[in-house]
XYZ file of N, CA and C in Angstrom:
315
model
N 13.466 -10.355 12.960
C 12.716 -9.572 11.988
C 13.302 -8.162 11.930
N 13.564 -7.662 10.731
C 14.106 -6.303 10.607
C 13.126 -5.245 11.139
N 13.671 -4.120 11.531
C 12.843 -3.013 12.011
C 13.200 -1.738 11.261
N 12.189 -0.884 11.139
C 12.372 0.440 10.555
C 11.891 1.442 11.591
N 12.719 2.430 11.866
C 12.311 3.494 12.778
C 12.066 4.744 11.948
N 10.913 5.350 12.157
C 10.553 6.537 11.376
C 9.673 7.442 12.229
N 10.112 8.679 12.400
C 9.363 9.698 13.153
C 8.878 9.177 14.508
N 9.789 8.529 15.226
C 9.470 8.078 16.574
C 8.716 6.763 16.655
N 8.363 6.172 15.535
C 7.659 4.884 15.529
C 8.623 3.807 15.046
N 8.458 2.613 15.582
C 9.266 1.477 15.155
C 8.334 0.449 14.534
N 8.685 0.023 13.322
C 7.879 -0.944 12.594
C 8.682 -2.213 12.356
N 8.091 -3.347 12.688
C 8.677 -4.632 12.312
C 8.261 -4.900 10.877
N 9.217 -5.291 10.060
C 8.951 -5.525 8.641
C 9.529 -6.872 8.215
N 9.012 -7.390 7.112
C 9.574 -8.624 6.571
C 10.815 -8.294 5.743
N 11.383 -9.304 5.111
C 12.623 -9.104 4.350
C 12.456 -8.187 3.143
N 11.203 -7.968 2.705
C 10.939 -7.076 1.579
C 10.443 -5.699 2.011
N 10.418 -5.460 3.332
C 10.030 -4.148 3.839
C 8.542 -3.939 4.027
N 7.762 -5.025 3.986
C 6.325 -4.905 4.242
C 6.089 -4.979 5.744
N 5.192 -4.129 6.248
C 4.890 -4.089 7.675
C 4.379 -5.468 8.113
N 4.733 -5.867 9.330
C 4.440 -7.230 9.772
C 2.976 -7.467 10.141
N 2.225 -6.400 10.387
C 0.828 -6.576 10.792
C -0.022 -5.419 10.273
N -1.101 -5.760 9.601
C -2.029 -4.755 9.092
C -2.543 -3.854 10.217
N -2.675 -4.418 11.413
C -3.179 -3.662 12.564
C -2.227 -2.545 13.002
N -0.986 -2.593 12.552
C -0.014 -1.563 12.936
C 0.075 -0.430 11.911
N -0.759 -0.487 10.888
C -0.778 0.559 9.859
C -1.171 1.880 10.507
N -0.490 2.966 10.128
C -0.760 4.283 10.703
C -0.235 5.356 9.743
N -0.564 6.619 9.998
C -0.107 7.705 9.110
C 1.411 7.757 8.945
N 2.153 7.441 10.001
C 3.611 7.465 9.896
C 4.113 6.402 8.912
N 3.452 5.255 8.875
C 3.838 4.208 7.922
C 3.604 4.703 6.493
N 2.465 5.325 6.255
C 2.158 5.861 4.925
C 3.220 6.868 4.517
N 3.570 7.746 5.420
C 4.583 8.774 5.156
C 5.935 8.133 4.837
N 6.304 7.110 5.600
C 7.568 6.419 5.361
C 7.591 5.782 3.963
N 6.534 5.048 3.616
C 6.498 4.376 2.311
C 6.458 5.405 1.191
N 5.708 6.473 1.383
C 5.640 7.540 0.372
C 7.041 8.057 0.068
N 7.796 8.357 1.103
C 9.163 8.859 0.908
C 10.065 7.807 0.269
N 9.974 6.570 0.749
C 10.853 5.526 0.215
C 10.512 5.171 -1.225
N 9.259 5.402 -1.630
C 8.844 5.131 -3.007
C 9.081 6.334 -3.926
N 9.469 7.475 -3.336
C 9.735 8.663 -4.140
C 8.477 9.370 -4.621
N 7.383 9.191 -3.891
C 6.121 9.845 -4.247
C 6.096 11.206 -3.553
N 5.903 12.250 -4.336
C 5.950 13.608 -3.792
C 4.753 13.921 -2.900
N 3.565 13.643 -3.401
C 2.339 14.013 -2.691
C 1.282 12.953 -2.932
N 0.533 12.617 -1.887
C -0.560 11.668 -2.048
C -1.822 12.415 -2.454
N -2.425 11.945 -3.528
C -3.642 12.558 -4.050
C -4.860 11.722 -3.658
N -6.034 12.215 -4.017
C -7.261 11.445 -3.783
C -7.194 10.102 -4.494
N -6.541 10.073 -5.656
C -6.421 8.821 -6.413
C -5.559 7.801 -5.666
N -4.476 8.266 -5.048
C -3.654 7.368 -4.223
C -4.503 6.773 -3.099
N -5.228 7.655 -2.408
C -6.032 7.202 -1.270
C -7.145 6.256 -1.702
N -7.701 6.475 -2.887
C -8.741 5.563 -3.377
C -8.166 4.158 -3.528
N -6.986 4.041 -4.129
C -6.338 2.733 -4.296
C -6.037 2.129 -2.928
N -5.482 2.911 -2.023
C -5.158 2.419 -0.680
C -6.413 1.898 0.021
N -7.486 2.661 -0.025
C -8.720 2.252 0.663
C -9.350 1.017 0.028
N -9.312 0.913 -1.288
C -9.832 -0.286 -1.954
C -9.026 -1.508 -1.519
N -7.699 -1.389 -1.511
C -6.852 -2.499 -1.067
C -7.162 -2.895 0.374
N -7.285 -1.918 1.250
C -7.552 -2.209 2.661
C -8.930 -2.833 2.855
N -9.933 -2.298 2.181
C -11.292 -2.851 2.312
C -11.336 -4.300 1.840
N -10.699 -4.563 0.707
C -10.671 -5.924 0.167
C -9.932 -6.853 1.133
N -8.823 -6.388 1.661
C -8.038 -7.202 2.594
C -8.848 -7.510 3.854
N -9.562 -6.528 4.376
C -10.388 -6.758 5.577
C -11.451 -7.830 5.319
N -12.012 -7.836 4.124
C -13.087 -8.791 3.794
C -12.562 -10.174 3.437
N -11.410 -10.248 2.756
C -10.951 -11.514 2.183
C -9.636 -12.044 2.754
N -8.908 -11.202 3.489
C -7.655 -11.647 4.085
C -6.481 -11.723 3.116
N -6.671 -11.252 1.889
C -5.607 -11.203 0.882
C -5.781 -9.933 0.065
N -4.748 -9.587 -0.691
C -4.835 -8.442 -1.609
C -5.631 -8.872 -2.845
N -6.358 -7.948 -3.458
C -7.101 -8.295 -4.674
C -6.171 -8.503 -5.864
N -6.635 -9.294 -6.816
C -5.897 -9.421 -8.067
C -5.970 -8.080 -8.803
N -5.024 -7.859 -9.686
C -4.937 -6.593 -10.405
C -6.250 -6.262 -11.121
N -6.844 -7.246 -11.769
C -8.073 -6.955 -12.524
C -9.201 -6.492 -11.605
N -9.228 -6.999 -10.379
C -10.233 -6.546 -9.417
C -9.920 -5.117 -8.980
N -8.649 -4.850 -8.718
C -8.242 -3.502 -8.312
C -8.578 -2.480 -9.394
N -8.291 -2.812 -10.645
C -8.578 -1.865 -11.729
C -10.086 -1.704 -11.930
N -10.826 -2.772 -11.773
C -12.279 -2.701 -11.945
C -12.927 -1.850 -10.850
N -12.546 -2.087 -9.604
C -13.162 -1.372 -8.483
C -12.768 0.106 -8.475
N -11.499 0.396 -8.767
C -11.057 1.799 -8.760
C -11.472 2.534 -10.030
N -11.614 1.785 -11.122
C -11.881 2.420 -12.412
C -10.619 2.942 -13.075
N -9.456 2.626 -12.498
C -8.183 3.089 -13.049
C -7.541 1.992 -13.893
N -6.958 2.387 -15.001
C -6.198 1.448 -15.816
C -4.903 1.107 -15.076
N -4.373 -0.079 -15.354
C -3.149 -0.518 -14.683
C -2.006 0.464 -14.905
N -1.910 1.008 -16.101
C -0.861 1.984 -16.405
C -0.947 3.179 -15.450
N -2.178 3.627 -15.142
C -2.355 4.767 -14.252
C -1.963 4.401 -12.813
N -2.266 3.178 -12.391
C -1.871 2.749 -11.047
C -0.348 2.755 -10.928
N 0.341 2.372 -12.013
C 1.806 2.440 -12.007
C 2.301 3.888 -11.986
N 1.545 4.805 -12.541
C 1.918 6.219 -12.450
C 1.779 6.700 -11.005
N 0.735 6.238 -10.325
C 0.526 6.618 -8.924
C 1.564 5.966 -8.017
N 1.805 4.679 -8.248
C 2.725 3.889 -7.435
C 3.781 3.297 -8.367
N 4.892 3.993 -8.577
C 5.891 3.567 -9.564
C 6.399 2.130 -9.391
N 6.423 1.613 -8.178
C 6.873 0.228 -7.999
C 5.732 -0.767 -8.163
N 4.544 -0.261 -8.503
C 3.427 -1.132 -8.857
C 2.396 -1.332 -7.768
N 1.299 -1.978 -8.143
C 0.218 -2.210 -7.184
C 0.608 -3.198 -6.091
N 1.453 -4.176 -6.423
C 1.833 -5.175 -5.430
C 2.840 -4.652 -4.431
N 3.906 -4.064 -4.940
C 4.956 -3.597 -4.030
C 4.586 -2.262 -3.400
N 4.380 -1.251 -4.201
C 4.166 0.094 -3.653
C 2.818 0.299 -2.998
N 1.751 -0.019 -3.712
C 0.406 0.252 -3.188
C 0.074 -0.643 -2.000
N 0.333 -1.934 -2.122
C 0.040 -2.846 -1.005
C 0.887 -2.518 0.211
N 2.148 -2.193 -0.028
C 3.022 -1.840 1.089
C 2.492 -0.595 1.800
N 2.120 0.419 1.029
C 1.620 1.647 1.626
C 0.308 1.417 2.372
N -0.520 0.510 1.862
C -1.815 0.215 2.485
C -1.677 -0.647 3.736
N -0.451 -1.136 4.017
C -0.224 -1.935 5.206
C -0.525 -3.410 5.039
N -0.715 -3.844 3.791
C -0.990 -5.255 3.527
C 0.304 -6.052 3.528
N 0.207 -7.364 3.796
C 1.409 -8.186 3.661
C 1.785 -8.310 2.185
N 3.000 -8.733 1.933
C 3.450 -8.883 0.551
C 2.521 -9.860 -0.177
N 1.965 -9.423 -1.311
C 1.074 -10.304 -2.070
C 1.815 -11.535 -2.580
N 1.109 -12.650 -2.610
C 1.716 -13.894 -3.070
C 1.374 -14.198 -4.512
N 0.292 -13.633 -5.013
C -0.129 -13.939 -6.378
C 0.053 -12.776 -7.304
N -0.810 -12.715 -8.282
C -0.764 -11.685 -9.318
C -1.497 -10.443 -8.863
N -0.762 -9.500 -8.310
C -1.363 -8.228 -7.868
C -0.750 -7.109 -8.656
């Protein structure tokens, strides 16, 4: 399994760069993904999406579908792409520490 070292932490990741375990999510992981995604600063809106994804994952064991994410956050999909340029599945889920989504996220 590939590894990423960032600010003294080592993360095991899958072939797409998603962290191998939700339990290993930490501030350093968020910082790493933020930089790799080219996001300058995390806003309250970023954190709202991250927390919704994490809460849903804790309850259901999977990432929510896009329509659920947009409904719960109140953000249009276009706005989520503005927050996370690589999208809700790649950028937002990766930053939230979720495994790579398998369906329509």
